[in-house]
XYZ file of C-alpha atoms in Angstrom:
286
model
C 103.230 89.590 124.590
C 103.813 92.942 126.266
C 103.669 92.824 130.042
C 100.326 93.769 131.564
C 101.850 96.626 133.539
C 103.443 98.064 130.392
C 100.152 97.980 128.498
C 98.294 99.575 131.399
C 100.921 102.313 131.747
C 100.912 102.981 128.002
C 97.126 103.293 127.874
C 97.090 105.562 130.931
C 99.740 107.885 129.482
C 97.951 107.984 126.131
C 94.732 109.004 127.879
C 96.521 111.751 129.817
C 98.204 112.981 126.625
C 94.916 112.982 124.727
C 93.132 114.736 127.600
C 95.390 117.732 127.066
C 94.003 118.148 123.553
C 90.409 117.714 124.715
C 90.670 120.233 127.533
C 92.202 122.901 125.296
C 89.101 123.131 123.123
C 87.580 121.579 120.022
C 89.365 118.290 119.259
C 88.452 118.518 115.592
C 90.782 121.438 115.069
C 93.771 119.131 115.538
C 92.772 116.903 112.640
C 93.646 118.010 109.147
C 93.686 115.468 106.322
C 95.885 117.546 104.012
C 98.555 118.019 106.691
C 98.446 114.329 107.594
C 98.863 113.234 103.974
C 101.807 115.613 103.485
C 103.658 114.377 106.600
C 102.805 110.682 106.336
C 103.378 110.483 102.593
C 106.615 112.448 102.860
C 108.006 110.245 105.658
C 107.011 107.015 103.926
C 108.428 108.157 100.592
C 111.695 109.220 102.184
C 112.010 105.858 103.937
C 111.416 103.979 100.678
C 113.972 106.170 98.903
C 116.521 105.658 101.691
C 116.245 101.915 102.352
C 115.546 98.751 100.430
C 111.982 97.476 100.693
C 113.298 94.210 102.135
C 114.895 96.197 104.958
C 111.624 97.984 105.759
C 109.727 94.689 105.787
C 112.371 93.214 108.085
C 112.011 96.175 110.466
C 108.262 95.606 110.640
C 108.832 91.933 111.510
C 111.358 92.842 114.207
C 108.901 95.305 115.728
C 106.064 92.800 115.654
C 108.165 90.136 117.342
C 109.540 92.573 119.929
C 106.025 93.242 121.196
C 104.485 89.812 120.696
C 107.281 87.533 121.944
C 107.599 87.030 125.664
C 111.181 87.676 126.777
C 112.787 85.041 128.984
C 114.437 86.163 132.180
C 118.223 85.657 132.531
C 117.657 83.737 135.761
C 115.567 81.170 133.864
C 118.363 80.661 131.316
C 120.908 80.213 134.109
C 118.666 77.585 135.699
C 118.306 75.695 132.405
C 122.048 75.687 131.770
C 122.911 74.496 135.282
C 120.363 71.693 134.987
C 121.749 70.708 131.590
C 125.253 70.668 133.055
C 124.160 68.168 135.689
C 122.193 66.159 133.155
C 125.214 65.894 130.849
C 127.178 64.313 133.707
C 124.387 61.886 134.594
C 123.219 60.826 131.149
C 125.928 62.059 128.771
C 126.280 64.932 126.330
C 124.233 63.208 123.618
C 121.027 63.615 125.686
C 121.201 67.406 125.899
C 118.879 68.007 122.956
C 116.239 65.484 124.045
C 114.218 67.869 126.216
C 112.401 70.325 123.947
C 111.350 72.326 126.992
C 114.992 72.968 127.830
C 116.053 73.810 124.265
C 113.088 75.896 123.144
C 115.355 78.887 122.536
C 116.798 78.779 119.021
C 120.238 80.067 120.042
C 120.479 77.545 122.892
C 119.265 74.698 120.684
C 121.931 75.498 118.088
C 124.616 75.731 120.763
C 123.691 72.359 122.246
C 123.621 70.898 118.744
C 127.272 71.873 118.338
C 128.103 70.189 121.646
C 126.322 66.963 120.675
C 128.049 67.000 117.261
C 131.429 67.088 119.048
C 132.470 70.568 117.937
C 135.470 71.814 119.872
C 135.080 74.588 122.423
C 136.902 76.994 120.123
C 134.706 76.140 117.134
C 131.513 76.433 119.169
C 132.550 79.753 120.674
C 133.640 81.153 117.319
C 130.374 80.187 115.572
C 128.176 81.491 118.368
C 130.111 84.752 118.681
C 129.802 85.267 114.923
C 126.080 84.620 115.069
C 125.709 87.014 117.984
C 127.722 89.705 116.173
C 125.564 89.626 113.051
C 122.399 89.426 115.151
C 123.450 92.688 116.761
C 124.287 94.168 113.356
C 120.817 93.375 112.006
C 119.101 94.824 115.040
C 121.285 97.946 114.951
C 120.313 98.469 111.318
C 116.624 98.162 112.179
C 117.036 100.683 114.966
C 118.894 103.020 112.600
C 116.001 102.916 110.110
C 113.570 104.095 112.770
C 115.909 106.806 114.039
C 116.422 108.114 110.494
C 112.658 108.311 110.050
C 112.390 110.125 113.383
C 114.935 112.672 112.144
C 113.029 113.148 108.891
C 109.534 113.636 110.316
C 109.996 117.135 111.825
C 111.538 118.354 108.560
C 108.610 116.953 106.574
C 106.257 118.629 109.046
C 108.078 121.894 108.472
C 107.662 121.416 104.728
C 103.934 120.977 105.281
C 103.872 124.201 107.263
C 105.592 126.005 104.404
C 102.965 124.641 102.007
C 100.256 126.023 104.274
C 101.936 129.416 104.529
C 102.337 129.657 100.769
C 98.660 128.925 100.322
C 97.769 131.483 102.966
C 99.898 134.199 101.351
C 98.509 133.463 97.927
C 95.000 134.124 99.218
C 95.783 136.894 101.670
C 92.842 138.914 100.387
C 90.455 135.983 100.733
C 89.478 135.167 104.328
C 88.204 131.727 103.327
C 91.555 130.719 101.830
C 93.435 131.976 104.886
C 91.183 130.019 107.257
C 91.577 126.882 105.142
C 95.386 126.994 104.924
C 96.357 128.067 108.451
C 95.415 124.647 109.937
C 97.662 122.949 107.368
C 100.595 125.157 108.381
C 100.175 124.475 112.102
C 99.079 120.834 112.174
C 101.816 119.695 109.785
C 104.484 120.645 112.302
C 102.443 119.007 115.055
C 102.150 115.737 113.125
C 105.861 115.717 112.327
C 106.823 116.166 115.973
C 104.334 113.550 117.179
C 105.428 110.942 114.627
C 109.090 111.497 115.479
C 108.881 111.601 119.275
C 105.832 109.488 120.038
C 106.119 106.792 117.357
C 109.503 106.260 115.718
C 111.830 107.077 118.642
C 109.899 104.863 121.107
C 109.902 102.032 118.551
C 113.670 102.412 118.109
C 114.124 102.391 121.879
C 112.022 99.221 122.086
C 114.271 97.463 119.579
C 117.335 98.561 121.563
C 115.794 97.288 124.809
C 114.911 93.877 123.353
C 118.275 93.580 121.581
C 120.264 94.274 124.752
C 118.167 91.700 126.606
C 118.667 89.060 123.895
C 122.417 89.729 123.770
C 122.651 89.194 127.520
C 120.878 85.846 127.187
C 123.190 84.845 124.345
C 126.279 85.709 126.391
C 124.967 83.587 129.258
C 124.295 80.697 126.863
C 127.798 80.883 125.360
C 129.431 80.806 128.788
C 127.164 77.980 129.919
C 127.771 75.830 126.858
C 131.536 76.368 127.083
C 131.396 75.234 130.710
C 129.367 72.142 129.805
C 131.922 71.223 127.130
C 134.772 71.599 129.606
C 132.813 69.592 132.231
C 132.958 72.392 134.749
C 131.533 71.552 138.168
C 127.826 72.547 138.135
C 128.207 74.377 141.433
C 131.030 76.482 139.976
C 128.983 77.020 136.814
C 126.053 78.257 138.879
C 128.231 80.814 140.658
C 129.784 81.919 137.377
C 126.505 82.373 135.501
C 124.846 84.157 138.407
C 127.431 86.911 138.005
C 125.372 87.970 134.954
C 122.327 88.529 137.163
C 121.362 91.398 139.410
C 122.072 90.792 143.115
C 118.354 90.384 143.856
C 118.095 87.591 141.249
C 120.947 85.523 142.713
C 118.965 84.172 145.649
C 118.400 80.460 146.025
C 120.400 77.355 145.178
C 119.974 75.808 141.743
C 122.040 72.635 142.089
C 119.798 70.254 143.987
C 119.932 66.519 143.198
C 116.272 66.059 144.114
C 115.216 68.870 141.813
C 117.409 67.541 139.001
C 115.864 64.071 139.280
C 112.370 65.550 139.256
C 113.078 67.869 136.303
C 114.617 65.181 134.100
C 112.460 62.314 135.462
C 115.416 60.220 136.620
C 114.027 56.947 137.968
C 115.089 55.207 141.164
C 116.649 52.355 139.175
C 119.120 54.862 137.755
C 119.743 56.176 141.225
C 120.631 52.684 142.457
C 123.567 52.410 140.077
C 126.771 52.996 142.081
C 128.154 55.698 139.809
C 124.875 57.645 139.705
C 124.102 57.465 143.394
C 126.958 59.620 144.603
C 126.324 63.348 144.064
C 130.053 63.988 144.252
C 130.610 61.950 141.091
C 128.354 64.227 139.032
C 129.996 67.264 140.503
C 127.077 68.252 142.757
C 128.162 69.425 146.189
C 125.048 69.281 148.348
């Protein structure tokens, strides 16, 4: 879901924007059904003529998920990967997919599946990079659809204004016709500008924001999985993955044997085994 602060800010700005229309006079003068039908129908028809219907449906799904799905923080992904690195040394690589809580991200679950299935580092990296590339391609195409529609809307609004002006000129001697067509000419341009700059461009920017965030998480996952396959020391892995984070998010120490045992419910009987009792043997430098 959208963050509470984002929703509050959006509602507040919408109220301020709407207040400008209310203060200027009669709100009803900004609503014209004919102008709305011209702009909305023109934009929708142009989109259908420009893109496949499957593409438009896909864009709607991407938008719905971008606002409904809670985005994970990079620091949380780093923590999961470091814990999995330690777990792989304690229990073995085959146990990495046992904890659903740790592998709830589809991309991470697939990556760990490759590790458990004994894919080589090169094969795993190549598959994940390919998946990430086409993920970006699909999102870029969705963003392009919205930006094309944003470019079209003002032109459609201008066309609506021309329709209103033609009607006004055709009835120049009739005051009633002039009064009926002037609102179409003016509000059509208004609707085109609003749809472009307050609907389609913000939606495109939202897709770009979510895509960049998801790509960052995927890059972190690829580096983490490669390190797990190469049995990199968890302390070194922590330092490496934290380079993806902002300086303020790098505080704290992730590799803690007590926290690892609590997270993965490692019992004392496992701890008593000679090879599991020494933190140095699992690569944990306390």
